[in-house]
Amino acid sequence: MKITNIITHIIFFYVDGFRQMKVGKKLWLLIGIKLLILFGVMKFFFFPNYLKTTYDTDEARSMHLIEHLTKERQ
Amino acid sequence: MELMSTELIDWSRAQFALTALYHFLFVPLTLGLSFIVAIMETIYVKTGDLKWKTITRFWMTLFAINFAIGVATGLIMEFEFGTNWANYSWFVGDIFGAPLAVEGILAFFMESTFFAVMFFGWNKVSKGFHLLSTWLVAVGSNLSAFWILVANGWMQYPVGMEFNPDTVRNEMASFWDVALSPVAVAKFLHTIGSGYVIGGLFVIGVSAWMILKGRDVLEAKRSMVVGASFGLLVSIFLAVSGDESAYQAAQHQPVKLAAMEGLYKGEERAGIIAVGILNPDKKIGDDLHPIYGDIEIPYALSFLGYHDVDAFVPGLDDLVLGNEKYGIEGAASKIEKGKIAIKALEEYKEAKKADDQTAMSEARKLLDEYMPYFGYGYLEKPTDIVPPIALTFYSFHIMVGLGMWFIILFLIVLYLTMANDITRFRKVLWLALLSIPLGYVAAEAGWVVAEVGRQPWAIQDLMPVGIAATDIDAGNVQVSFWLFALLFTALLIAEIKIMLRQIAIGIKGGH
């Protein structure tokens, strides 16, 4: 079997599978909404990577942490 | 110790607890039901009986609903690591990243590929290949859990790494020491065991409901045989793996074990408190009796913790104040050593700035020597090593009590299904149905024991939670906490509604 045939078979396998879904369609919709909320809202607005967005280099990140770990504590 | 605001730390902690506990509402059923479905399909392929195909497809649909609702809920914890726990994330370096990366790759390739064959492949691929895919989905789901629990196990018992003061990160020295750490392995076995028990409870509970309603009774009874047999085996396995978890706690987290049992004064031939109420006035070092109305199983704690009925089990007093007779170092001494380690790190930093190689080498030597106590240097007083005792104690006893109940329930249900006519035992059927939520209560209680019981540590002995947190705006964490609470509650309601609708359609109702 040619590679293009194999790829076509795989694509139709998925397309047919999605077409014949009953509960699955609702579930995919839920997954889509969930991922949109998680990445489009939560990650974007509330969860920036603190060290990546605050410091430009790994050296600066290391410095931040060593200062944090060794600063005078009462 | 002057840490960031307690309010911020508590909200960050609460948010992580909320996401972990909610995430673990979805995960265990995936772990358990995946194997039950694979067993049912195996029976279908072996016997060729189409009723088993119908049964398999019904439970497979419920598996898919749970999987779809739960998928990606764990990602939120990774968001939190980068934002709320940035100091922790940097400090753990690739130790935490490597197992999670392996998990991500495995989950993507194994689960997503074979998941599609499992659901779209009926009548399109051979019976054998379909069955193989179903088993691989089950194995893949469980392997994903393994890598996540390796990461968690490392936090409970950090091994296989070296601290590099130049990068201020722990760097992996041995992948296999991390992956096969006895704590990680015990944690994995016990956690997946709880998922399997929940799978068994879910199958017998839903089947019981169908029998009570007189729906698809034959198929429900067949499902019940598989669910109860599987449940009985795995609930016994769960008890055995729990024994190993307690053994590991005794070796590496003795404070957690003492809190689990409300044990203040250590003793030889220590027993386990089967039933009892903690004395709320009890304090470390005083002479008050710690537990009211206690019924004890003699020798059991010594055996559980050290596999020796005569062994001495240290109590909280011994671990906080020290016990010379048994060679137990008190927390005050560890705090002093931790301060030396922190001071050595500071001296290393200054020597590096001054490019003083000799001073760097001396500071490094001192740091390496005292690094195992590093986290203690951030604690104010010896009693800071004690976790919330009541929460740990009651969670542990609820978990163990329910675990015992599940063994009895599976045994009764299996006996009545195989040797009698379970349809006549309506009270047992109701008990099976009502025990579904109890499985989740037990699993969540187990997480509380594991995570609350290891406080104050983010990484055992190396980093307390207050140092691990990021100094960000507490208001931001509060808002995202409530958003997550809303999102997860909505997902849970959606799951229950879709699941109930599918169950109402029945086993023979089409999928």
XYZ file of C-alpha atoms in Angstrom:
585
model
C 0.000 0.000 0.000
C 1.326 3.449 -0.905
C 2.076 5.930 1.855
C -0.560 8.334 0.501
C -3.149 5.547 0.733
C -2.212 4.828 4.304
C -2.504 8.511 5.212
C -5.901 8.727 3.438
C -7.093 5.658 5.366
C -6.028 7.183 8.671
C -7.713 10.512 7.863
C -10.979 8.791 6.900
C -10.747 6.623 10.000
C -10.826 9.758 12.137
C -13.366 11.629 9.960
C -15.797 8.675 10.013
C -15.249 8.221 13.716
C -16.073 11.846 14.473
C -19.125 11.753 12.168
C -20.598 8.725 13.874
C -20.139 10.039 17.398
C -23.202 10.582 19.578
C -22.138 11.532 23.112
C -18.678 12.248 21.746
C -19.744 15.438 19.957
C -20.934 16.926 23.220
C -17.735 15.835 24.915
C -15.522 17.405 22.254
C -17.481 20.645 22.633
C -16.871 20.529 26.375
C -13.168 19.826 25.873
C -12.953 22.773 23.461
C -14.681 25.171 25.871
C -12.523 23.928 28.726
C -9.261 24.392 26.814
C -10.382 27.846 25.683
C -11.059 28.908 29.269
C -7.841 27.333 30.536
C -5.475 28.749 27.925
C -7.372 31.769 26.589
C -8.445 33.161 29.936
C -6.723 31.566 32.912
C -3.224 31.106 31.530
C -3.242 34.399 29.648
C -4.622 36.660 32.380
C -3.755 34.941 35.643
C -0.837 32.587 35.149
C 2.168 34.185 33.477
C 5.402 32.311 34.095
C 6.742 34.585 36.816
C 10.472 34.017 36.322
C 10.290 34.003 32.519
C 8.326 37.228 32.337
C 10.233 39.019 35.113
C 13.796 38.067 34.172
C 15.427 37.822 30.747
C 18.181 35.290 31.360
C 18.720 32.127 33.372
C 21.546 33.908 35.164
C 19.145 36.626 36.331
C 16.669 33.946 37.454
C 19.395 32.189 39.429
C 20.343 35.489 41.022
C 16.742 36.126 41.999
C 16.512 32.755 43.677
C 19.824 32.957 45.510
C 18.826 36.390 46.832
C 15.462 34.981 47.877
C 17.043 32.011 49.640
C 19.750 33.948 51.434
C 18.089 37.232 52.342
C 18.170 38.101 56.032
C 15.293 36.501 57.883
C 14.243 37.398 61.398
C 11.356 33.847 59.744
C 10.271 36.745 57.621
C 8.388 35.231 54.755
C 5.924 36.698 52.334
C 2.413 37.355 53.615
C 0.693 34.422 55.245
C -2.445 35.369 53.334
C -0.669 34.915 49.989
C 0.871 31.596 51.014
C -2.455 30.302 52.299
C -4.304 31.302 49.121
C -1.587 29.778 46.922
C -1.752 26.643 49.024
C -5.563 26.585 48.955
C -5.574 27.007 45.197
C -3.172 24.128 44.689
C -5.161 21.954 47.088
C -8.392 22.798 45.278
C -7.004 21.966 41.834
C -5.276 18.786 43.016
C -8.359 17.526 44.866
C -10.701 18.337 41.978
C -8.293 16.845 39.433
C -8.232 13.707 41.521
C -12.002 13.432 41.304
C -11.619 12.663 37.590
C -8.370 10.693 37.469
C -9.089 7.574 39.578
C -12.117 6.461 37.588
C -10.069 6.714 34.385
C -7.358 4.539 35.945
C -9.742 1.878 37.223
C -12.423 1.806 34.552
C -9.836 1.534 31.753
C -8.742 -1.881 33.062
C -12.294 -3.048 33.786
C -13.304 -2.188 30.221
C -10.230 -4.039 28.915
C -11.182 -7.112 30.976
C -14.764 -7.009 29.676
C -13.591 -6.730 26.075
C -11.182 -9.614 26.638
C -14.139 -11.765 27.745
C -16.011 -10.691 24.601
C -13.096 -11.568 22.322
C -12.535 -14.892 24.116
C -16.184 -15.976 24.175
C -17.526 -14.237 21.074
C -20.680 -13.496 23.091
C -22.157 -10.261 21.699
C -23.721 -9.395 25.060
C -20.192 -8.797 26.352
C -19.563 -6.456 23.417
C -22.663 -4.450 24.382
C -21.542 -4.394 28.017
C -18.014 -3.313 27.033
C -19.303 -0.480 24.855
C -21.572 0.819 27.603
C -18.774 1.060 30.178
C -16.402 2.368 27.526
C -18.788 5.265 26.905
C -18.865 6.105 30.613
C -15.067 5.872 30.620
C -14.934 8.339 27.701
C -17.218 10.816 29.476
C -15.039 10.784 32.568
C -11.847 10.984 30.495
C -13.093 13.912 28.413
C -14.232 15.928 31.404
C -11.059 15.239 33.357
C -8.543 15.698 30.561
C -6.297 18.761 30.954
C -7.529 19.554 34.479
C -4.032 18.636 35.681
C -2.528 21.316 33.424
C -3.731 23.929 35.885
C -1.236 22.689 38.433
C 1.536 23.274 35.906
C 0.269 26.847 35.450
C 0.424 27.278 39.213
C 3.997 25.989 39.407
C 5.123 28.733 37.018
C 3.189 31.537 38.711
C 2.467 30.806 42.369
C 5.412 28.480 42.984
C 8.115 29.960 40.764
C 10.826 29.706 43.439
C 10.032 26.061 43.936
C 9.961 25.421 40.173
C 13.389 26.932 39.668
C 14.871 25.134 42.688
C 13.681 21.686 41.548
C 15.035 22.213 38.049
C 14.849 19.317 35.637
C 14.065 16.777 38.366
C 10.447 17.741 38.250
C 10.439 18.591 34.545
C 11.860 15.297 33.267
C 9.155 12.935 34.598
C 6.419 15.361 33.553
C 7.905 15.601 30.046
C 8.014 11.802 29.769
C 4.414 11.731 30.980
C 3.349 14.297 28.369
C 4.954 12.411 25.493
C 3.583 9.057 26.653
C 0.117 10.431 27.248
C 0.028 12.071 23.838
C 1.298 9.165 21.768
C -0.112 6.171 23.628
C -3.429 7.439 24.852
C -4.413 9.665 21.944
C -3.459 7.133 19.247
C -5.015 4.062 20.807
C -7.905 6.007 22.297
C -9.065 6.736 18.743
C -8.834 3.065 17.749
C -10.699 2.109 20.922
C -13.654 4.368 20.109
C -13.650 4.645 16.303
C -12.217 1.223 15.559
C -15.193 -1.095 16.267
C -15.809 -2.999 12.986
C -12.910 -1.154 11.330
C -9.919 -2.952 12.782
C -9.571 -6.591 13.764
C -10.955 -7.751 17.134
C -7.434 -8.496 18.308
C -6.048 -5.091 17.400
C -9.037 -3.364 18.981
C -8.515 -5.328 22.179
C -4.819 -4.489 22.141
C -5.694 -0.792 21.793
C -8.070 -0.958 24.752
C -5.362 -2.548 26.898
C -2.801 0.002 25.714
C -5.108 2.874 26.670
C -5.354 1.337 30.144
C -1.597 0.828 30.405
C -0.921 4.299 28.960
C -3.242 6.009 31.445
C -1.539 4.226 34.298
C 1.954 4.982 32.983
C 1.027 8.666 32.866
C 0.054 8.420 36.510
C 3.411 6.769 37.231
C 5.466 9.722 35.976
C 3.334 12.266 37.789
C 3.676 10.291 41.005
C 7.447 10.022 40.473
C 7.518 13.824 40.533
C 5.365 13.875 43.660
C 7.408 11.089 45.263
C 10.562 13.146 44.786
C 9.001 16.013 46.743
C 8.311 13.593 49.590
C 11.739 11.951 49.434
C 14.240 13.924 47.344
C 16.882 11.581 45.906
C 19.036 11.226 42.798
C 20.044 14.891 42.585
C 22.817 17.315 43.467
C 22.306 20.939 44.399
C 24.247 23.305 42.167
C 24.821 26.661 43.923
C 25.815 28.316 40.618
C 22.446 27.705 38.987
C 20.618 27.467 42.372
C 18.924 24.343 41.051
C 18.843 20.705 41.953
C 20.307 18.798 39.049
C 19.546 15.195 38.279
C 22.420 12.881 39.167
C 20.563 9.623 38.565
C 17.349 9.374 36.567
C 16.725 5.862 37.856
C 17.164 6.850 41.503
C 14.442 9.437 40.937
C 12.177 7.168 38.863
C 12.520 4.087 41.050
C 12.651 5.778 44.431
C 10.884 3.475 46.905
C 8.609 6.324 47.978
C 7.595 7.042 44.371
C 6.939 3.363 43.642
C 4.897 2.893 46.836
C 2.968 6.089 46.103
C 2.256 4.975 42.545
C 1.007 1.542 43.584
C -1.185 2.906 46.356
C -2.625 5.694 44.205
C -3.458 3.533 41.205
C -4.845 0.973 43.652
C -7.296 3.586 44.931
C -8.270 4.335 41.331
C -8.914 0.641 40.665
C -11.087 0.394 43.773
C -13.089 3.416 42.626
C -13.479 1.729 39.219
C -14.798 -1.410 40.919
C -17.147 0.582 43.167
C -18.439 2.554 40.194
C -19.227 -0.583 38.205
C -20.978 -2.428 41.039
C -22.788 0.763 42.111
C -24.135 1.626 38.660
C -24.988 -2.041 38.038
C -26.821 -2.131 41.387
C -28.863 0.896 40.333
C -29.822 -0.845 37.091
C -30.878 -3.983 38.952
C -32.888 -1.893 41.423
C -34.641 -0.262 38.471
C -35.092 -3.604 36.706
C -33.117 -2.374 33.666
C -30.805 -4.632 31.643
C -30.557 -6.955 34.635
C -28.560 -9.734 32.964
C -25.966 -7.296 31.616
C -25.850 -5.493 34.965
C -25.249 -8.774 36.805
C -22.451 -9.694 34.434
C -20.908 -6.263 34.935
C -21.226 -6.743 38.653
C -19.256 -10.006 38.554
C -16.386 -8.278 36.763
C -16.579 -5.159 38.962
C -16.749 -7.094 42.232
C -13.998 -9.603 41.306
C -11.710 -6.822 40.150
C -12.685 -4.676 43.148
C -12.010 -7.431 45.664
C -8.558 -8.189 44.275
C -7.519 -4.549 44.025
C -8.902 -3.568 47.430
C -6.696 -6.263 48.996
C -3.810 -4.990 46.856
C -4.611 -1.483 48.102
C -4.281 -2.599 51.720
C -0.909 -4.227 50.976
C 0.377 -1.161 49.102
C -0.879 0.985 51.995
C 1.334 -1.049 54.292
C 4.313 -0.258 52.052
C 3.389 3.457 52.008
C 3.317 3.492 55.825
C 6.684 1.700 55.894
C 8.175 4.340 53.592
C 6.657 7.136 55.689
C 8.259 5.623 58.803
C 11.656 5.558 57.086
C 11.587 8.961 55.392
C 8.748 11.032 56.888
C 8.398 9.881 60.508
C 6.646 13.123 61.518
C 3.892 12.342 59.017
C 3.475 8.823 60.395
C 3.306 10.124 63.981
C 0.659 12.699 62.942
C -1.337 10.007 61.104
C -1.543 8.069 64.352
C -1.682 10.983 66.817
C 1.407 9.480 68.458
C 3.152 11.971 70.747
C 5.343 9.825 72.950
C 7.231 7.227 70.977
C 7.081 3.654 72.129
C 8.300 0.174 71.422
C 5.666 -2.334 70.330
C 3.433 0.592 69.340
C -0.174 -0.104 68.468
C -2.462 1.458 65.885
C -5.413 3.535 67.013
C -8.418 1.846 65.412
C -10.912 4.336 66.852
C -10.372 7.473 68.896
C -10.873 11.220 69.209
C -7.899 13.561 69.426
C -7.547 15.631 72.568
C -7.650 19.228 71.219
C -5.729 20.564 74.233
C -2.779 18.269 73.721
C 0.525 20.057 73.015
C 4.002 18.831 72.174
C 5.903 17.829 75.296
C 3.037 17.951 77.808
C 1.644 14.974 79.726
C -1.976 15.106 78.559
C -3.384 11.933 77.060
C -3.511 12.543 73.287
C -6.602 10.517 72.411
C -10.000 9.977 74.021
C -11.787 6.643 73.838
C -9.017 4.996 71.909
C -9.251 1.385 70.859
C -5.842 0.124 69.892
C -4.584 -2.760 67.770
C -1.465 -3.791 69.689
C 1.948 -3.975 67.969
C 0.427 -2.974 64.633
C 2.166 0.396 64.224
C 5.616 -1.028 64.975
C 4.959 -3.758 62.452
C 3.489 -1.411 59.856
C 6.256 1.164 60.170
C 9.285 -1.073 60.631
C 8.094 -4.631 59.875
C 9.123 -5.543 63.414
C 6.567 -5.826 66.255
C 9.193 -4.791 68.825
C 10.400 -1.699 66.962
C 10.411 1.743 68.550
C 8.154 4.183 66.716
C 9.120 7.802 67.406
C 6.317 10.142 68.410
C 5.970 13.853 67.755
C 7.635 14.681 71.100
C 10.702 12.630 70.150
C 10.919 14.106 66.666
C 10.452 17.701 67.788
C 12.421 17.645 71.038
C 14.826 14.801 70.249
C 15.360 11.498 72.031
C 18.903 10.637 72.952
C 18.115 7.072 74.015
C 16.953 6.166 70.531
C 19.389 8.455 68.686
C 16.691 10.779 67.352
C 17.872 14.262 66.541
C 15.549 17.065 67.647
C 14.280 19.760 65.296
C 16.219 22.547 67.090
C 19.520 20.922 66.139
C 18.330 20.477 62.547
C 17.286 24.141 62.402
C 20.783 25.174 63.456
C 22.311 22.959 60.759
C 19.876 24.408 58.210
C 21.012 27.915 59.122
C 24.636 26.850 58.555
C 23.656 25.591 55.092
C 21.917 28.863 54.211
C 24.869 30.865 55.516
C 27.208 28.713 53.426
C 25.112 29.440 50.329
C 25.308 33.146 51.085
C 29.090 32.940 51.540
C 29.346 31.056 48.271
C 27.396 33.826 46.560
C 29.647 36.556 47.992
C 32.829 34.597 47.209
C 31.668 34.109 43.646
C 31.005 37.837 43.274
C 34.532 38.499 44.555
C 35.902 35.711 42.338
C 37.544 34.159 45.426
C 38.020 30.516 44.432
C 39.299 29.392 47.851
C 36.360 30.895 49.712
C 33.993 29.417 47.123
C 35.468 25.976 47.626
C 35.201 26.220 51.426
C 31.628 27.480 51.285
C 30.708 24.724 48.830
C 32.146 22.058 51.116
C 30.143 23.380 54.067
C 27.009 23.662 51.940
C 27.309 20.078 50.686
C 27.735 18.837 54.260
C 24.671 20.631 55.626
C 22.477 20.619 52.509
C 20.258 17.754 53.798
C 19.070 20.211 56.506
C 18.778 23.240 54.225
C 15.012 23.743 54.611
C 15.127 23.592 58.406
C 17.069 26.868 58.382
C 13.888 28.700 57.401
C 11.840 27.383 60.327
C 11.309 29.575 63.381
C 10.872 26.952 66.074
C 11.058 23.157 66.461
C 7.264 22.707 66.496
C 7.133 24.135 62.950
C 7.973 20.644 61.661
C 4.581 19.353 62.861
C 1.805 19.200 60.241
C -1.873 19.848 61.068
C -2.383 16.801 63.287
C -6.181 16.593 63.405
C -6.625 16.794 59.616
C -3.911 14.201 59.025
C -5.140 11.873 61.788
C -8.840 11.887 60.841
C -8.155 11.694 57.084
C -5.940 8.672 57.640
C -8.522 6.890 59.775
C -11.364 7.676 57.376
C -9.276 6.313 54.500
C -8.351 3.109 56.338
C -11.895 2.549 57.666
C -13.404 2.949 54.218
C -10.721 0.719 52.695
C -11.778 -2.066 55.063
C -15.441 -1.476 54.208
C -14.721 -1.806 50.474
C -13.112 -5.234 50.948
C -16.194 -6.427 52.844
C -18.573 -4.906 50.287
C -16.824 -6.455 47.279
C -16.768 -9.812 49.050
C -20.503 -9.711 49.831
C -21.469 -8.491 46.351
C -19.299 -11.091 44.643
C -20.671 -13.889 46.791
C -24.288 -12.865 46.287
C -23.819 -12.411 42.548
C -21.985 -15.681 41.979
C -23.554 -18.034 44.534
C -26.958 -16.480 45.049
C -29.407 -14.109 43.412
C -28.277 -10.585 44.248
C -31.470 -9.091 42.790
C -33.266 -10.229 45.976
C -30.862 -8.324 48.263
C -32.047 -4.773 47.732
C -30.298 -3.389 50.822
C -26.975 -4.702 49.535
C -27.701 -3.141 46.153
C -28.394 0.210 47.823
C -25.190 -0.117 49.839
C -23.256 -0.764 46.622
C -24.814 2.302 45.002
C -24.213 4.554 48.011
C -20.607 3.390 48.269
C -19.629 5.084 44.972
C -19.067 8.504 46.619
C -17.317 6.808 49.547
C -14.606 5.648 47.143
C -13.902 9.265 46.260
C -13.977 10.297 49.924
C -11.343 7.641 50.694
C -9.134 8.643 47.742
C -9.286 12.343 48.594
C -8.617 11.555 52.267
C -5.528 9.656 51.093
C -4.293 12.736 49.250
C -4.898 14.855 52.329
C -2.791 12.431 54.404
C 0.007 12.508 51.810
C 0.039 16.255 51.254
C -1.125 17.811 54.535
C 0.902 15.222 56.446
C 4.143 16.430 54.865
C 3.664 20.077 55.803
C 5.539 22.387 56.281
C 7.535 21.013 53.359
C 7.159 21.693 49.665
C 10.250 19.492 49.301
C 10.890 17.306 52.322
C 13.646 18.832 54.509
C 14.876 21.102 51.703
C 12.235 23.739 51.103
C 9.289 24.794 53.251
C 6.133 25.971 51.521
C 6.664 29.585 52.618
C 9.966 29.739 50.717
C 8.594 27.886 47.682
C 5.812 30.413 47.032
C 6.193 33.406 44.719
C 5.755 36.901 46.104
C 2.848 37.968 43.904
C -0.408 39.793 44.524
C -2.626 37.746 46.843
C -5.740 39.271 45.224
C -4.767 37.729 41.907
C -4.506 34.297 43.514
C -7.903 34.753 45.215
C -9.637 35.656 41.943
C -8.127 32.705 40.078
C -8.970 30.447 43.037
C -12.679 31.271 42.701
C -12.561 31.019 38.921
C -11.094 27.546 39.208
C -13.632 26.614 41.839
C -16.409 27.688 39.434
C -14.863 25.982 36.399
C -14.264 22.705 38.192
C -17.695 22.690 39.784
C -19.258 23.308 36.369
C -17.198 20.449 34.908
C -18.217 18.156 37.734
C -21.901 18.978 37.278
C -21.539 18.468 33.514
C -19.890 15.098 34.072
C -22.541 13.914 36.488
C -25.359 15.077 34.194
C -23.924 13.495 31.036
C -23.039 10.351 32.938
C -26.523 10.027 34.462
C -28.153 10.572 31.072
C -25.985 7.855 29.546
C -26.688 5.478 32.434
C -30.416 6.173 32.040
C -30.201 5.107 28.373
C -29.043 1.756 29.725
C -26.539 -0.872 28.713
C -28.482 -2.005 25.673
C -29.566 1.504 24.751
C -26.839 2.179 22.204
C -23.766 4.350 22.437
